[in-house]
Short mmCIF file of C-alpha atoms in Angstrom, two decimals:
data_model
loop_
_atom_site.label_atom_id
_atom_site.label_comp_id
_atom_site.label_asym_id
_atom_site.label_seq_id
_atom_site.Cartn_x
_atom_site.Cartn_y
_atom_site.Cartn_z
CA MET E 644 -1.36 17.85 -13.61
CA SER E 645 -0.72 14.17 -12.92
CA ARG E 646 -3.09 11.22 -12.88
CA ILE E 647 -2.64 9.15 -9.73
CA PHE E 648 -4.05 5.88 -8.38
CA ILE E 649 -3.94 5.29 -4.61
CA SER E 650 -4.62 1.83 -3.19
CA GLY E 651 -6.43 1.68 0.14
CA SER E 652 -7.75 5.23 -0.15
CA SER E 653 -11.33 5.05 1.13
CA THR E 654 -10.16 6.35 4.52
CA GLY E 655 -7.07 7.21 6.55
CA LEU E 656 -3.74 8.18 5.01
CA GLY E 657 -4.80 7.18 1.50
CA LEU E 658 -7.81 9.49 1.55
CA MET E 659 -5.77 12.28 3.18
CA ALA E 660 -3.19 12.00 0.39
CA ALA E 661 -5.93 12.01 -2.22
CA GLU E 662 -7.48 15.17 -0.77
CA LEU E 663 -4.13 16.96 -0.80
CA LEU E 664 -3.36 15.89 -4.37
CA VAL E 665 -6.78 17.03 -5.60
CA GLN E 666 -6.22 20.40 -3.92
CA GLN E 667 -2.97 20.65 -5.86
CA GLY E 668 -4.84 20.11 -9.13
CA HIS E 669 -4.09 16.44 -9.77
CA GLN E 670 -6.50 13.81 -11.04
CA VAL E 671 -6.97 11.04 -8.47
CA VAL E 672 -8.55 7.59 -8.64
CA LEU E 673 -9.40 6.06 -5.28
CA HIS E 674 -9.57 2.42 -4.22
CA ALA E 675 -11.95 0.76 -1.79
CA ARG E 676 -12.35 -2.81 -0.54
CA ASN E 677 -16.09 -2.97 -1.27
CA ALA E 678 -18.98 -0.96 -2.71
CA ASN E 679 -20.02 0.53 0.64
CA ARG E 680 -16.55 1.87 1.27
CA ALA E 681 -16.43 3.19 -2.29
CA GLU E 682 -19.60 5.20 -1.69
CA ASP E 683 -18.15 6.60 1.54
CA ALA E 684 -14.96 7.57 -0.28
CA LEU E 685 -16.82 9.42 -3.02
CA ARG E 686 -18.89 11.28 -0.46
CA ALA E 687 -15.68 12.30 1.30
CA LEU E 688 -13.96 13.30 -1.94
CA PRO E 689 -16.50 13.95 -4.72
CA GLN E 690 -13.73 15.49 -6.85
CA ALA E 691 -12.16 12.05 -7.34
CA GLU E 692 -12.23 10.80 -10.91
CA ALA E 693 -13.40 7.31 -9.91
CA VAL E 694 -13.18 4.60 -7.28
CA VAL E 695 -11.84 1.14 -8.09
CA VAL E 696 -13.46 -1.58 -5.98
CA GLY E 697 -11.40 -4.66 -5.13
CA ASP E 698 -10.56 -6.80 -2.12
CA LEU E 699 -6.77 -7.11 -1.91
CA GLU E 700 -6.94 -9.90 0.66
CA THR E 701 -7.05 -12.54 -2.07
CA ILE E 702 -4.81 -13.11 -5.07
CA ALA E 703 -7.84 -13.08 -7.36
CA GLY E 704 -9.03 -9.81 -5.83
CA ALA E 705 -5.64 -8.15 -6.27
CA ARG E 706 -5.47 -9.31 -9.90
CA GLU E 707 -8.98 -8.02 -10.58
CA THR E 708 -8.13 -4.69 -8.98
CA ALA E 709 -5.09 -4.30 -11.21
CA LEU E 710 -7.15 -5.09 -14.31
CA CYS E 711 -9.75 -2.52 -13.30
CA VAL E 712 -7.03 0.10 -12.87
CA ASN E 713 -5.65 -0.69 -16.32
CA ASP E 714 -9.13 -0.39 -17.81
CA LEU E 715 -9.13 3.25 -16.70
CA GLY E 716 -6.03 4.00 -18.76
CA HIS E 717 -2.49 5.08 -17.98
CA PHE E 718 -1.49 6.63 -14.66
CA ASP E 719 1.47 8.91 -14.02
CA ALA E 720 1.88 7.61 -10.48
CA VAL E 721 0.68 4.76 -8.27
CA ILE E 722 0.76 5.06 -4.48
CA HIS E 723 0.73 1.68 -2.71
CA ASN E 724 -0.95 2.52 0.58
CA ALA E 725 -3.35 -0.38 1.25
CA ALA E 726 -2.57 -2.13 4.53
CA VAL E 727 -3.99 -3.54 7.74
CA GLY E 728 -2.50 -2.60 11.09
CA TYR E 729 -0.34 -3.97 13.85
CA ASN E 730 -3.09 -5.15 16.20
CA GLU E 731 -4.35 -7.85 13.87
CA ALA E 732 -5.11 -11.33 15.16
CA TYR E 733 -3.92 -14.31 13.12
CA ARG E 734 -6.32 -15.03 10.29
CA VAL E 735 -5.83 -17.04 7.10
CA THR E 736 -7.25 -15.97 3.74
CA ARG E 737 -8.99 -18.18 1.19
CA ASP E 738 -5.57 -18.62 -0.42
CA GLY E 739 -4.18 -20.03 2.84
CA LEU E 740 -2.05 -16.98 3.63
CA PRO E 741 -1.87 -14.82 6.77
CA HIS E 742 -4.06 -11.86 5.89
CA VAL E 743 -1.47 -9.28 7.03
CA PHE E 744 1.04 -10.75 4.56
CA ALA E 745 -1.60 -11.06 1.83
CA ILE E 746 -2.69 -7.43 2.01
CA ASN E 747 0.44 -5.59 3.11
CA THR E 748 3.10 -7.53 1.18
CA LEU E 749 1.66 -9.70 -1.58
CA SER E 750 -0.98 -7.34 -2.94
CA ALA E 751 1.59 -4.57 -3.39
CA TYR E 752 3.70 -6.99 -5.44
CA ILE E 753 0.74 -8.14 -7.55
CA LEU E 754 -0.47 -4.60 -8.24
CA THR E 755 3.06 -3.54 -9.16
CA ALA E 756 3.47 -6.46 -11.54
CA LEU E 757 0.09 -6.08 -13.27
CA ILE E 758 -0.71 -2.37 -13.38
CA GLU E 759 0.70 -0.68 -16.46
CA ARG E 760 4.02 0.79 -15.39
CA PRO E 761 3.71 4.46 -14.35
CA GLN E 762 6.41 7.13 -14.22
CA ARG E 763 6.43 7.09 -10.39
CA LEU E 764 5.81 4.45 -7.72
CA VAL E 765 5.42 5.20 -4.01
CA TYR E 766 5.33 2.55 -1.27
CA LEU E 767 4.07 3.37 2.22
CA SER E 768 6.30 1.82 4.84
CA SER E 769 6.46 2.44 8.60
CA GLY E 770 8.99 3.38 11.24
CA MET E 771 8.34 -0.05 12.72
CA HIS E 772 10.23 -1.68 9.85
CA HIS E 773 13.53 -0.45 11.30
CA HIS E 774 13.21 -3.01 14.08
CA ALA E 775 12.02 -5.90 11.88
CA ARG E 776 13.75 -8.77 10.12
CA ALA E 777 12.53 -9.99 6.74
CA ASN E 778 12.25 -13.62 7.99
CA LEU E 779 12.04 -14.88 4.43
CA ASP E 780 12.47 -18.44 5.69
CA ASP E 781 9.13 -18.13 7.53
CA ILE E 782 7.34 -15.40 5.63
CA LEU E 783 3.96 -17.12 6.18
CA TRP E 784 4.36 -17.55 9.96
CA GLN E 785 4.28 -21.35 9.87
CA LYS E 786 7.17 -21.85 12.32
CA ARG E 787 6.75 -18.91 14.70
CA ARG E 788 4.08 -17.94 17.19
CA TRP E 789 1.96 -15.14 15.73
CA ASN E 790 2.69 -11.58 16.75
CA GLY E 791 0.58 -8.93 15.02
CA ALA E 792 3.02 -6.09 15.59
CA ASP E 793 5.95 -8.12 14.25
CA ALA E 794 3.92 -9.30 11.26
CA TYR E 795 3.02 -5.71 10.42
CA ALA E 796 6.61 -4.50 10.81
CA GLU E 797 7.89 -7.32 8.59
CA SER E 798 5.32 -6.52 5.91
CA LYS E 799 6.38 -2.88 5.86
CA LEU E 800 10.02 -3.97 5.54
CA HIS E 801 8.98 -6.17 2.62
CA ASP E 802 7.40 -3.13 0.94
CA ALA E 803 10.62 -1.13 1.36
CA MET E 804 12.62 -4.07 -0.02
CA LEU E 805 10.30 -4.27 -3.02
CA ALA E 806 10.79 -0.56 -3.69
CA PHE E 807 14.58 -0.82 -3.62
CA ALA E 808 14.58 -3.97 -5.77
CA LEU E 809 12.45 -2.26 -8.39
CA ALA E 810 14.58 0.86 -8.30
CA ARG E 811 17.57 -1.23 -9.39
CA ARG E 812 15.66 -2.75 -12.28
CA TRP E 813 13.32 -0.02 -13.54
CA ARG E 814 15.73 2.82 -14.17
CA ASN E 815 13.15 4.92 -15.99
CA VAL E 816 10.70 4.91 -13.03
CA ARG E 817 11.01 7.17 -9.98
CA ILE E 818 10.50 4.92 -6.96
CA ASN E 819 10.25 5.88 -3.31
CA SER E 820 9.49 4.19 -0.02
CA LEU E 821 8.44 6.50 2.79
CA GLU E 822 7.42 6.56 6.42
CA PRO E 823 4.31 8.73 6.74
CA GLY E 824 4.77 9.51 10.43
CA TRP E 825 2.32 8.91 13.26
CA VAL E 826 -1.02 10.26 12.05
CA PRO E 827 -4.43 10.19 13.81
CA THR E 828 -6.12 7.70 11.50
CA LYS E 829 -8.04 4.55 12.40
CA MET E 830 -4.73 2.68 12.38
CA GLY E 831 -2.70 5.40 14.09
CA GLY E 832 -5.25 5.98 16.83
CA PRO E 833 -6.68 9.19 18.32
CA HIS E 834 -3.55 10.06 20.30
CA ALA E 835 -1.31 10.43 17.26
CA PRO E 836 0.15 13.96 17.02
CA GLY E 837 -0.94 14.54 13.42
CA PRO E 838 0.82 14.96 10.06
CA GLY E 839 3.28 17.54 11.39
CA ALA E 840 6.69 16.91 9.81
CA PRO E 841 6.74 13.26 8.76
CA ASP E 842 9.96 11.37 8.30
CA PRO E 843 11.29 12.04 4.77
CA GLY E 844 11.51 8.31 4.16
CA LEU E 845 13.81 6.23 2.02
CA ALA E 846 14.53 7.64 -1.38
CA CYS E 847 15.12 4.82 -3.81
CA ARG E 848 15.43 7.13 -6.81
CA GLN E 849 15.41 10.86 -6.43
CA PRO E 850 13.15 12.91 -8.73
#
């Protein structure tokens, strides 16, 4: 049995993964943006050990979330799933950052840096990242006209890049970046074909 924390797991893919892991006998801690979502998550999965509440849109919120996770003790694995989708309008956070970048890219980095290092790290990417450029010279969209789909694709590429960078440095941690496939969640939409046989993803370090 493993103990696993999943960011962004009050609904969608994160909750689906949590349900599957619980069925397999693992101990799972969920994450929700606010108290209302946390209550919904626990109703959906009462077998969860706990729900960490934290808004990953801000740097302070991501730091607080990481500290709350550490307060619960060591985890065998952390799944970085929290993200907003590709139809997002341009919006700036309290830190002055595009909220897609803040949640999808920066929060994954902050949680990785601050949560006590587990034995396994998993980063949710997307098939859209294959058609994206990192655009590190304009990562905050200050020079370009906003495009929600491009911003999302870039952020998912950033997550894959983070996974591969860590895999080179943390040799004792199993690190993977994966594409979950097109799934009928709130982000995926009702016409998605379902879990089916998702893409096996990008294996940074094989088990």
